[in-house]
mmCIF file of C-alpha atoms in Angstrom:
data_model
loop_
_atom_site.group_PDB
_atom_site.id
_atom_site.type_symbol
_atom_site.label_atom_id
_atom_site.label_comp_id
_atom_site.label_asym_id
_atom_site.label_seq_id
_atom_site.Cartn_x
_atom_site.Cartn_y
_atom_site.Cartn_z
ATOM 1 C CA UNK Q 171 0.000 0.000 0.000
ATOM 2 C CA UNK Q 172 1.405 3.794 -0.906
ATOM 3 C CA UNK Q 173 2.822 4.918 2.129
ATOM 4 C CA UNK Q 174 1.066 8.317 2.246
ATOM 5 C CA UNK Q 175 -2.415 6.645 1.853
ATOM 6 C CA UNK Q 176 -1.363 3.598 4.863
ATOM 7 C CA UNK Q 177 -0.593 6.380 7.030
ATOM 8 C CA UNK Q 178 -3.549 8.270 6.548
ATOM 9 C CA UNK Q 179 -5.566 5.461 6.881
ATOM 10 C CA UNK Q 180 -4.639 4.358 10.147
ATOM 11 C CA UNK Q 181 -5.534 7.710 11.533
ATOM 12 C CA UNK Q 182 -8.407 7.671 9.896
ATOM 13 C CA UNK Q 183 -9.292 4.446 11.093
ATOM 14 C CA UNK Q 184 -8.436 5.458 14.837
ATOM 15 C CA UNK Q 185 -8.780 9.014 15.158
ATOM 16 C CA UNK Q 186 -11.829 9.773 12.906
ATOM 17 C CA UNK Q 187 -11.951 10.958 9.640
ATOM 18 C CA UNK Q 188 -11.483 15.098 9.236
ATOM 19 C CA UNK Q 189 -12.046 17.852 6.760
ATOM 20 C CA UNK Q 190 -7.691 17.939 5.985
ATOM 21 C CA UNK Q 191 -8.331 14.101 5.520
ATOM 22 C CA UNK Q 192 -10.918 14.424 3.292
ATOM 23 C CA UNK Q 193 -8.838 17.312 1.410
ATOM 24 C CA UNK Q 194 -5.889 15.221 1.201
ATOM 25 C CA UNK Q 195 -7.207 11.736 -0.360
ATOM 26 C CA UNK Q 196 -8.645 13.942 -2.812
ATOM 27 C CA UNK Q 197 -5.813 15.882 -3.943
ATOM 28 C CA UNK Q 198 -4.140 11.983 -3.821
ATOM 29 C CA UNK Q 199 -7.069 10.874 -6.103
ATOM 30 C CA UNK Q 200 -6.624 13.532 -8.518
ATOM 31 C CA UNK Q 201 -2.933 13.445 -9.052
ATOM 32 C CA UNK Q 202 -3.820 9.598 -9.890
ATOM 33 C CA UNK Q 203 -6.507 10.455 -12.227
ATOM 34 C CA UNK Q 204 -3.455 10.654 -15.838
ATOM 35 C CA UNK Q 205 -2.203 7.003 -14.400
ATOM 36 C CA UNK Q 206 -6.139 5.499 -13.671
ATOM 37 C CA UNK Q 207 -7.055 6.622 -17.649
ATOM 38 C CA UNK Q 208 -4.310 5.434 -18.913
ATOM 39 C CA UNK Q 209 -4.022 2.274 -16.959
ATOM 40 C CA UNK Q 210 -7.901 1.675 -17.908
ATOM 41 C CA UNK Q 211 -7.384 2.843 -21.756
ATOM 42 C CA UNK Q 212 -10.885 4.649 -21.207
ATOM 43 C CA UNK Q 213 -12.958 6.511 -23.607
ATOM 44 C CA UNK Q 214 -12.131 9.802 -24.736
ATOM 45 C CA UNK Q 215 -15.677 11.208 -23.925
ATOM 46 C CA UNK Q 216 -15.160 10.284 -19.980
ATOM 47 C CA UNK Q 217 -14.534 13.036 -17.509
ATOM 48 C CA UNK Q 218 -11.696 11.566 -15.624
ATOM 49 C CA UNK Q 219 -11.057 14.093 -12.932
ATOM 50 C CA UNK Q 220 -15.021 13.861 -12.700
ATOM 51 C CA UNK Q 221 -15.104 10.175 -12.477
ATOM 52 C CA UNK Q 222 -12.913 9.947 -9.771
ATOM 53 C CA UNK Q 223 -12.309 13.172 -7.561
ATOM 54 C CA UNK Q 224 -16.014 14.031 -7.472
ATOM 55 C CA UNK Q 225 -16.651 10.655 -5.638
ATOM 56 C CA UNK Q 226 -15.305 11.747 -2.387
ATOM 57 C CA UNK Q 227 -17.319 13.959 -0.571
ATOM 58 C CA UNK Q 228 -16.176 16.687 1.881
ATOM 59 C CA UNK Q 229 -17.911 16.979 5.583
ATOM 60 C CA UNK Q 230 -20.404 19.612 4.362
ATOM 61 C CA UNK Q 231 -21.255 17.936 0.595
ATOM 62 C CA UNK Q 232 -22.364 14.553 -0.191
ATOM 63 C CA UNK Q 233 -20.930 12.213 -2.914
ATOM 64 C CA UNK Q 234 -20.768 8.819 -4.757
ATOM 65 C CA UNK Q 235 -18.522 7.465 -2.182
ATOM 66 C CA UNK Q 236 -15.850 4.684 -2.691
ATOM 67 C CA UNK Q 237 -15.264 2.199 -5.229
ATOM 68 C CA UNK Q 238 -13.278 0.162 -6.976
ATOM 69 C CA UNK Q 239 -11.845 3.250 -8.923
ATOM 70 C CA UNK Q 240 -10.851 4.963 -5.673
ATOM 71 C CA UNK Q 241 -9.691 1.712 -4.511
ATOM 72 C CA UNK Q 242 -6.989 2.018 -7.472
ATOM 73 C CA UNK Q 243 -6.801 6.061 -6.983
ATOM 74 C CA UNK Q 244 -5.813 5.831 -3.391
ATOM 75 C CA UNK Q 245 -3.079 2.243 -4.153
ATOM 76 C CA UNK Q 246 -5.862 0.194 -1.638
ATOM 77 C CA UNK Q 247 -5.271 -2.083 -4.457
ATOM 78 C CA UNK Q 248 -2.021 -3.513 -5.403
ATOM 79 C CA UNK Q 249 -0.739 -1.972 -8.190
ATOM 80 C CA UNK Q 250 -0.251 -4.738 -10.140
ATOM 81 C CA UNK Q 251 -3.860 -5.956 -9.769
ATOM 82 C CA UNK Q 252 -5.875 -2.201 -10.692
ATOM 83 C CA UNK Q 253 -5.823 -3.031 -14.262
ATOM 84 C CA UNK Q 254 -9.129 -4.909 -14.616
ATOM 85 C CA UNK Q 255 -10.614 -2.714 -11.888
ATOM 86 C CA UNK Q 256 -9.275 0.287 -13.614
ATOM 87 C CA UNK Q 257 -10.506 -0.641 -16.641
ATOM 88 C CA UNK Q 258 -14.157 -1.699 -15.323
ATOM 89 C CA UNK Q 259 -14.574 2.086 -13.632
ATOM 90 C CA UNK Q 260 -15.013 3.057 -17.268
ATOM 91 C CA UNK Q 261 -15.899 0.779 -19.683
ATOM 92 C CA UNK Q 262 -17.220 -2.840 -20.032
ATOM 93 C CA UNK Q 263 -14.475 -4.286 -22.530
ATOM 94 C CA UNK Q 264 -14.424 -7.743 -23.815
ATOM 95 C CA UNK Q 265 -10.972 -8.668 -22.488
ATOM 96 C CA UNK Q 266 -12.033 -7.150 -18.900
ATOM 97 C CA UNK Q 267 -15.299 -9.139 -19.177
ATOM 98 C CA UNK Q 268 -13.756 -12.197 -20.046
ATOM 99 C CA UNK Q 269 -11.258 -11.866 -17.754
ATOM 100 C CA UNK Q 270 -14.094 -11.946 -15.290
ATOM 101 C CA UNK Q 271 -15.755 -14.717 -16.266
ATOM 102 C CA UNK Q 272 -12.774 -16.998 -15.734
ATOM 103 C CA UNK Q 273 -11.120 -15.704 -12.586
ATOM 104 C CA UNK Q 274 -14.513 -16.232 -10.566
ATOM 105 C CA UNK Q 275 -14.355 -19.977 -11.664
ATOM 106 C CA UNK Q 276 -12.198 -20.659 -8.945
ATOM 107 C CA UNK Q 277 -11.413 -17.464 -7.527
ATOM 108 C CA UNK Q 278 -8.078 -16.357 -5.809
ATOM 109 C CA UNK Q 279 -7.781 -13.730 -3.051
ATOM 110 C CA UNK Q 280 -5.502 -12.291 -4.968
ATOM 111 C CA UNK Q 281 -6.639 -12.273 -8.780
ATOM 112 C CA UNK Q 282 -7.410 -8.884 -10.311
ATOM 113 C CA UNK Q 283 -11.010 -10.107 -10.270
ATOM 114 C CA UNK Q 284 -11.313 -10.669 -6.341
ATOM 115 C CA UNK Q 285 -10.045 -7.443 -5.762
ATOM 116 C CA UNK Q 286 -12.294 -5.769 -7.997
ATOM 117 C CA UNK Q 287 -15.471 -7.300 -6.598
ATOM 118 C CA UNK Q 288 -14.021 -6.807 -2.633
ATOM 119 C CA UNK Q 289 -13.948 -3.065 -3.644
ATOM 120 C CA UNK Q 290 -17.236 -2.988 -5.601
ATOM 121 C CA UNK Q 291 -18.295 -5.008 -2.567
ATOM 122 C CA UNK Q 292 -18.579 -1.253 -0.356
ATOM 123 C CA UNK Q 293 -19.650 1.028 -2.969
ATOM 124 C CA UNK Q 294 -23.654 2.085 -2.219
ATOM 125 C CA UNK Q 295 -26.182 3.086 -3.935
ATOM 126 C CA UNK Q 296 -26.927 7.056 -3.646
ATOM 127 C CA UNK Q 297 -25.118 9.775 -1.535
ATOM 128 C CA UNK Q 298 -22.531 9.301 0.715
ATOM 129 C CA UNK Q 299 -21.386 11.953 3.814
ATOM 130 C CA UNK Q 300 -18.316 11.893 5.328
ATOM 131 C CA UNK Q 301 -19.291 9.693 8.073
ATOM 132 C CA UNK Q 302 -20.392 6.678 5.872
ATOM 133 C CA UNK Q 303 -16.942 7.405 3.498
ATOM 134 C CA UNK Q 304 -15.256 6.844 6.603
ATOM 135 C CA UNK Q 305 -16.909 3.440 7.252
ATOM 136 C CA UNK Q 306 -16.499 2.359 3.616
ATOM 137 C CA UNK Q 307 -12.124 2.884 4.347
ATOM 138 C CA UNK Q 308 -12.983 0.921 7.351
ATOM 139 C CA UNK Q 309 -14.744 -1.729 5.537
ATOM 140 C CA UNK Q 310 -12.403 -1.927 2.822
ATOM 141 C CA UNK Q 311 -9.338 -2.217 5.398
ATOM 142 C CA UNK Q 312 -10.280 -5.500 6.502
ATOM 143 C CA UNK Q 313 -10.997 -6.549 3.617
ATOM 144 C CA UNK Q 314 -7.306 -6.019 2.320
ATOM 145 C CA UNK Q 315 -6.110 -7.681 6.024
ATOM 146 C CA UNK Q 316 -7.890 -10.428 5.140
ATOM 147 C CA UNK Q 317 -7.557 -12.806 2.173
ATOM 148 C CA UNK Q 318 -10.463 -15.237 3.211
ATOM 149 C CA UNK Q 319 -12.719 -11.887 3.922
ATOM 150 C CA UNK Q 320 -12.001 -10.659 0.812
ATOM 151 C CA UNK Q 321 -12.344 -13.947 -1.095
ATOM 152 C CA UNK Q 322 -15.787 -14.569 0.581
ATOM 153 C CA UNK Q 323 -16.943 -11.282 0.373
ATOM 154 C CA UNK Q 324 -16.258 -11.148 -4.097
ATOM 155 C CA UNK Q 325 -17.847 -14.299 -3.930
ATOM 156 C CA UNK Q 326 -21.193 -13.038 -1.951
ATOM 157 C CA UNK Q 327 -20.632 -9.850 -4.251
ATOM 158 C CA UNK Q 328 -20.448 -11.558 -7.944
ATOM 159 C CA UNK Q 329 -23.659 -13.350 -6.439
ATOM 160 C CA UNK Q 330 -25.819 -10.280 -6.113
ATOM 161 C CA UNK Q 331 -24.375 -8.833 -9.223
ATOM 162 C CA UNK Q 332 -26.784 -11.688 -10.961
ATOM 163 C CA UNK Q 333 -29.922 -10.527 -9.103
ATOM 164 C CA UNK Q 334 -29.794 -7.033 -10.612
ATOM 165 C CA UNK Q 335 -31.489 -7.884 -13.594
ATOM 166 C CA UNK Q 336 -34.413 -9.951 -14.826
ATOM 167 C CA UNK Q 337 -34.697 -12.151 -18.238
ATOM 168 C CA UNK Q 338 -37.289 -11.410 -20.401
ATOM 169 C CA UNK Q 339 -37.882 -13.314 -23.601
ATOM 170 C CA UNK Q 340 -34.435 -14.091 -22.667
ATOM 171 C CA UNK Q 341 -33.266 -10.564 -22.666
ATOM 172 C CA UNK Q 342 -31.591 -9.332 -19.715
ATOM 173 C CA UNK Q 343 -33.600 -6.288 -17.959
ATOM 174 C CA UNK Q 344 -31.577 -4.327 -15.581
ATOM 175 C CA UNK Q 345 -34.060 -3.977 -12.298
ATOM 176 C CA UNK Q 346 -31.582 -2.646 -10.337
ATOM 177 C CA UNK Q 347 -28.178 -0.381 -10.663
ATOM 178 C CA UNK Q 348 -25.473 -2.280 -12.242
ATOM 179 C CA UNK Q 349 -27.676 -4.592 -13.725
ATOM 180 C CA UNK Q 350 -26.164 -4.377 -17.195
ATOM 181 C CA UNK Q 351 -22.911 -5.161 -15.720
ATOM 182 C CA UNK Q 352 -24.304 -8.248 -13.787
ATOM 183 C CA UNK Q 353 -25.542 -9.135 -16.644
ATOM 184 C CA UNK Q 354 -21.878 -9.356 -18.855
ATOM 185 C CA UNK Q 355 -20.259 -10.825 -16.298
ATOM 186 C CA UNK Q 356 -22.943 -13.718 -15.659
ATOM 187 C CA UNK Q 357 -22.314 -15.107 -19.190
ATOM 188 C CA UNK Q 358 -25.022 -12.608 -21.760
ATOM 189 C CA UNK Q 359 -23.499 -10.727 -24.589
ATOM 190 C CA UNK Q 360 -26.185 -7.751 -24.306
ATOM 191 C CA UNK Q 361 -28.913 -6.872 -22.418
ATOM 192 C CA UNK Q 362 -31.357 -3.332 -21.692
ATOM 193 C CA UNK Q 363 -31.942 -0.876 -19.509
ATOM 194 C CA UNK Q 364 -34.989 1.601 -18.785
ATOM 195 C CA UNK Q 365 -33.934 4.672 -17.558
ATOM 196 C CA UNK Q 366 -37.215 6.450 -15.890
ATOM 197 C CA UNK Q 367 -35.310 9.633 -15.059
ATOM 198 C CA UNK Q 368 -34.956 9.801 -18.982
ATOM 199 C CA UNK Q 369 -38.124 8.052 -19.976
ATOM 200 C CA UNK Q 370 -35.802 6.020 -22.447
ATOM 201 C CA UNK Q 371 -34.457 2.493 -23.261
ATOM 202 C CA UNK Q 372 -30.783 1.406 -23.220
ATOM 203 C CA UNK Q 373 -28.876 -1.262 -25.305
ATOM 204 C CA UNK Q 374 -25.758 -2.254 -24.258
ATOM 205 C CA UNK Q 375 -22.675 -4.939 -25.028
ATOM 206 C CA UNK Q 376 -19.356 -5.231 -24.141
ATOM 207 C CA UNK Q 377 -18.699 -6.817 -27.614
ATOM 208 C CA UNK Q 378 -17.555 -4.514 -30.023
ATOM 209 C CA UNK Q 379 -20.746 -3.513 -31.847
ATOM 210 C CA UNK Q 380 -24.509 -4.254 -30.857
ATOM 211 C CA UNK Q 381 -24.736 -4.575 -35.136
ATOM 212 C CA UNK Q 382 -27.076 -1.368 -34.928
ATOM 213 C CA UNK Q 383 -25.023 0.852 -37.432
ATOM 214 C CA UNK Q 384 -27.394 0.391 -40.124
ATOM 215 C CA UNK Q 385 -31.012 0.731 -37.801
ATOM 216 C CA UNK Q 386 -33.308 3.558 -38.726
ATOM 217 C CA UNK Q 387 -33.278 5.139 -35.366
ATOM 218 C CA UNK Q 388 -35.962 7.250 -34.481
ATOM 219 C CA UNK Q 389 -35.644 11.309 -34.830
ATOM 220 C CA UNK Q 390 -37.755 12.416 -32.056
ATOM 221 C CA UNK Q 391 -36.226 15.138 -29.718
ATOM 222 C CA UNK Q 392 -36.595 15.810 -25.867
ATOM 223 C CA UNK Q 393 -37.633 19.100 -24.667
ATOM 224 C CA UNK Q 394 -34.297 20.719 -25.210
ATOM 225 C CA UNK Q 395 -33.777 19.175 -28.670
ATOM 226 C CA UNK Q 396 -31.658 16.852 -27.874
ATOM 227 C CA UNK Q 397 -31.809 12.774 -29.933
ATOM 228 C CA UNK Q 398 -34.038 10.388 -27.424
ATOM 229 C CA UNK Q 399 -32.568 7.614 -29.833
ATOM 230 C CA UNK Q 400 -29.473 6.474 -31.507
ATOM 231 C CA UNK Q 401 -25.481 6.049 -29.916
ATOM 232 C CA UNK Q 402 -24.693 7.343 -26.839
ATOM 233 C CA UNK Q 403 -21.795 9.745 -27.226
ATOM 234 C CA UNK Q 404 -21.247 7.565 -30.750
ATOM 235 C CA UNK Q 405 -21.102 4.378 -29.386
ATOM 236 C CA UNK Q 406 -21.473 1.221 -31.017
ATOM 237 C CA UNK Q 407 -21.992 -0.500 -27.522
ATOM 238 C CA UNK Q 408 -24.286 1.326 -26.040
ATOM 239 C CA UNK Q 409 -27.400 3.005 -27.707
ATOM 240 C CA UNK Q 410 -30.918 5.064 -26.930
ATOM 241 C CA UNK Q 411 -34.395 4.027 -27.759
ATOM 242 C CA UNK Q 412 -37.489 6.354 -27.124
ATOM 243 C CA UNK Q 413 -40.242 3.855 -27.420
ATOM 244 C CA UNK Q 414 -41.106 -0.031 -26.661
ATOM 245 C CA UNK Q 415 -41.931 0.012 -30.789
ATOM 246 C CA UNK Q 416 -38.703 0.700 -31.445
ATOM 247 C CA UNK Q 417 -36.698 -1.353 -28.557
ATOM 248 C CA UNK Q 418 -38.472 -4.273 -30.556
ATOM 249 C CA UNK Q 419 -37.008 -3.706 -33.840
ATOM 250 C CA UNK Q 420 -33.548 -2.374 -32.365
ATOM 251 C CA UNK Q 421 -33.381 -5.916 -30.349
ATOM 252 C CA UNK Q 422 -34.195 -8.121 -33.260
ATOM 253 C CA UNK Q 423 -31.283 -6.180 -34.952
ATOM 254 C CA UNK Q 424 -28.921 -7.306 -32.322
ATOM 255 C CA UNK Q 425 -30.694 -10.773 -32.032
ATOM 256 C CA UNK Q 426 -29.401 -11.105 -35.411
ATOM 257 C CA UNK Q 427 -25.931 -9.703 -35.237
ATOM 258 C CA UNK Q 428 -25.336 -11.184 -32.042
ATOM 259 C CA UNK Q 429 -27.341 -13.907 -31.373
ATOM 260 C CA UNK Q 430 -28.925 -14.464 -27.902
ATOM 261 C CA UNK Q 431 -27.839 -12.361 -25.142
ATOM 262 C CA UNK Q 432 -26.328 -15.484 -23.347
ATOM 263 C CA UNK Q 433 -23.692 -17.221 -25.695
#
């Protein structure tokens, strides 16, 4: 573990967490924002700095809260094992996801894949204070003393992962955050996602194209004229449909190009 962030810590861990703490892992995150990217090869269209820094709160403002990603910011995770977890703060690749399916076969303590789930294992839904970011270090410090906590814990984790989303004519449907991601790493190619705050339906795969390119997306615009369907930010991984019409004829698309979401 970096020396700075072991010292820091252990104070934490005994003394309470404080505003200079807070301040400090931070700053610690956002110098290791160029080496997280980079180490993760993510998209250019992510905010880095805004991926990362924004997650930890200060004692006034709430946040995201740890995660894997701040795991790898703040060296919690061995260097040499933040690669997949670096990678899967950003984007769903098929090396990363593949790399998942095998290593919880028979999962090691230490594989990259343990040590991803153990982190994801303390990240919670909704805002986090101070207080609870301090419990999350906590958490995540026995869990790096600990190579049967950690092992049983990734194990528990990679478990619940599969309950966050439903089938549905054999089509996984995220029903609960991180769904889509359950769904990858539980063996389907592609799956969807309703977004209510948006009012719209998501395709996604980790392969490299859902096979969409050529789909007469709808050109229907929000209230502020923005596209309700087609790629998001471009992608050919992850696309927009306004309507259950056209989720129908976007997923036999992708039936055909990819087959069934669970090869």
């Amino acid at each position: 573990m970096n020396e700075f962030v072991a010292a820091d810590l252990f104070l934490i861990i005994n003394n309470g967490i404080t505003q200079s703490d807070l301040a400090a892992i931070r700053d610690h995150v956002r110098k290791a924002v160029p080496r997280i990217r980079e180490l993760g090869n993510w998209p250019a269209h992510i905010d880095a700095e805004r991926s990362l820094v924004s997650r930890v709160p200060t004692m006034l403002d709430q946040a995201p809260g740890f995660d894997a990603g701040i795991a790898c910011a703040l060296d919690l995770i061995p260097r040499d094992k933040q690669k997949l977890a670096a990678t899967l703060h950003a984007v769903y690749t098929e090396a990363a996801v593949e790399q998942v399916r095998r290593e919880v076969v028979e999962m090691e303590p230490d594989s990259e894949t343990c040590w991803w789930l153990a982190a994801s294992s303390v990240c919670l839904e909704g805002a986090v204070y101070a207080d609870v970011f301090e419990r999350q270090l906590k958490a995540f410090d026995h869990l790096i003393k600990s190579p049967v906590l950690r092992l049983t814990t990734a194990i528990k984790t990679f478990a619940e992962m599969g309950k966050n989303f439903r089938l549905v004519d054999g089509i996984p449907f995220v029903i609960k955050d991180g769904g889509l991601q359950g769904a990858y790493v539980s063996g389907h190619d592609w799956g969807v996602q309703y977004v209510e705050d948006y009012g719209l339906f998501f395709i996604g795969t980790f392969r490299p194209s859902l096979g969409l390119e050529s789909f007469p997306f709808s050109d229907r615009k929000d209230e502020q004229s923005r596209p309700m369907s087609g790629p998001v930010h471009g992608s050919k991984q992850f696309v927009k449909v306004s309507s259950f019409k056209e989720l129908e004829a976007a997923t036999r698309f992708v039936r055909a190009h990819l087959g069934s979401p669970k090869k």
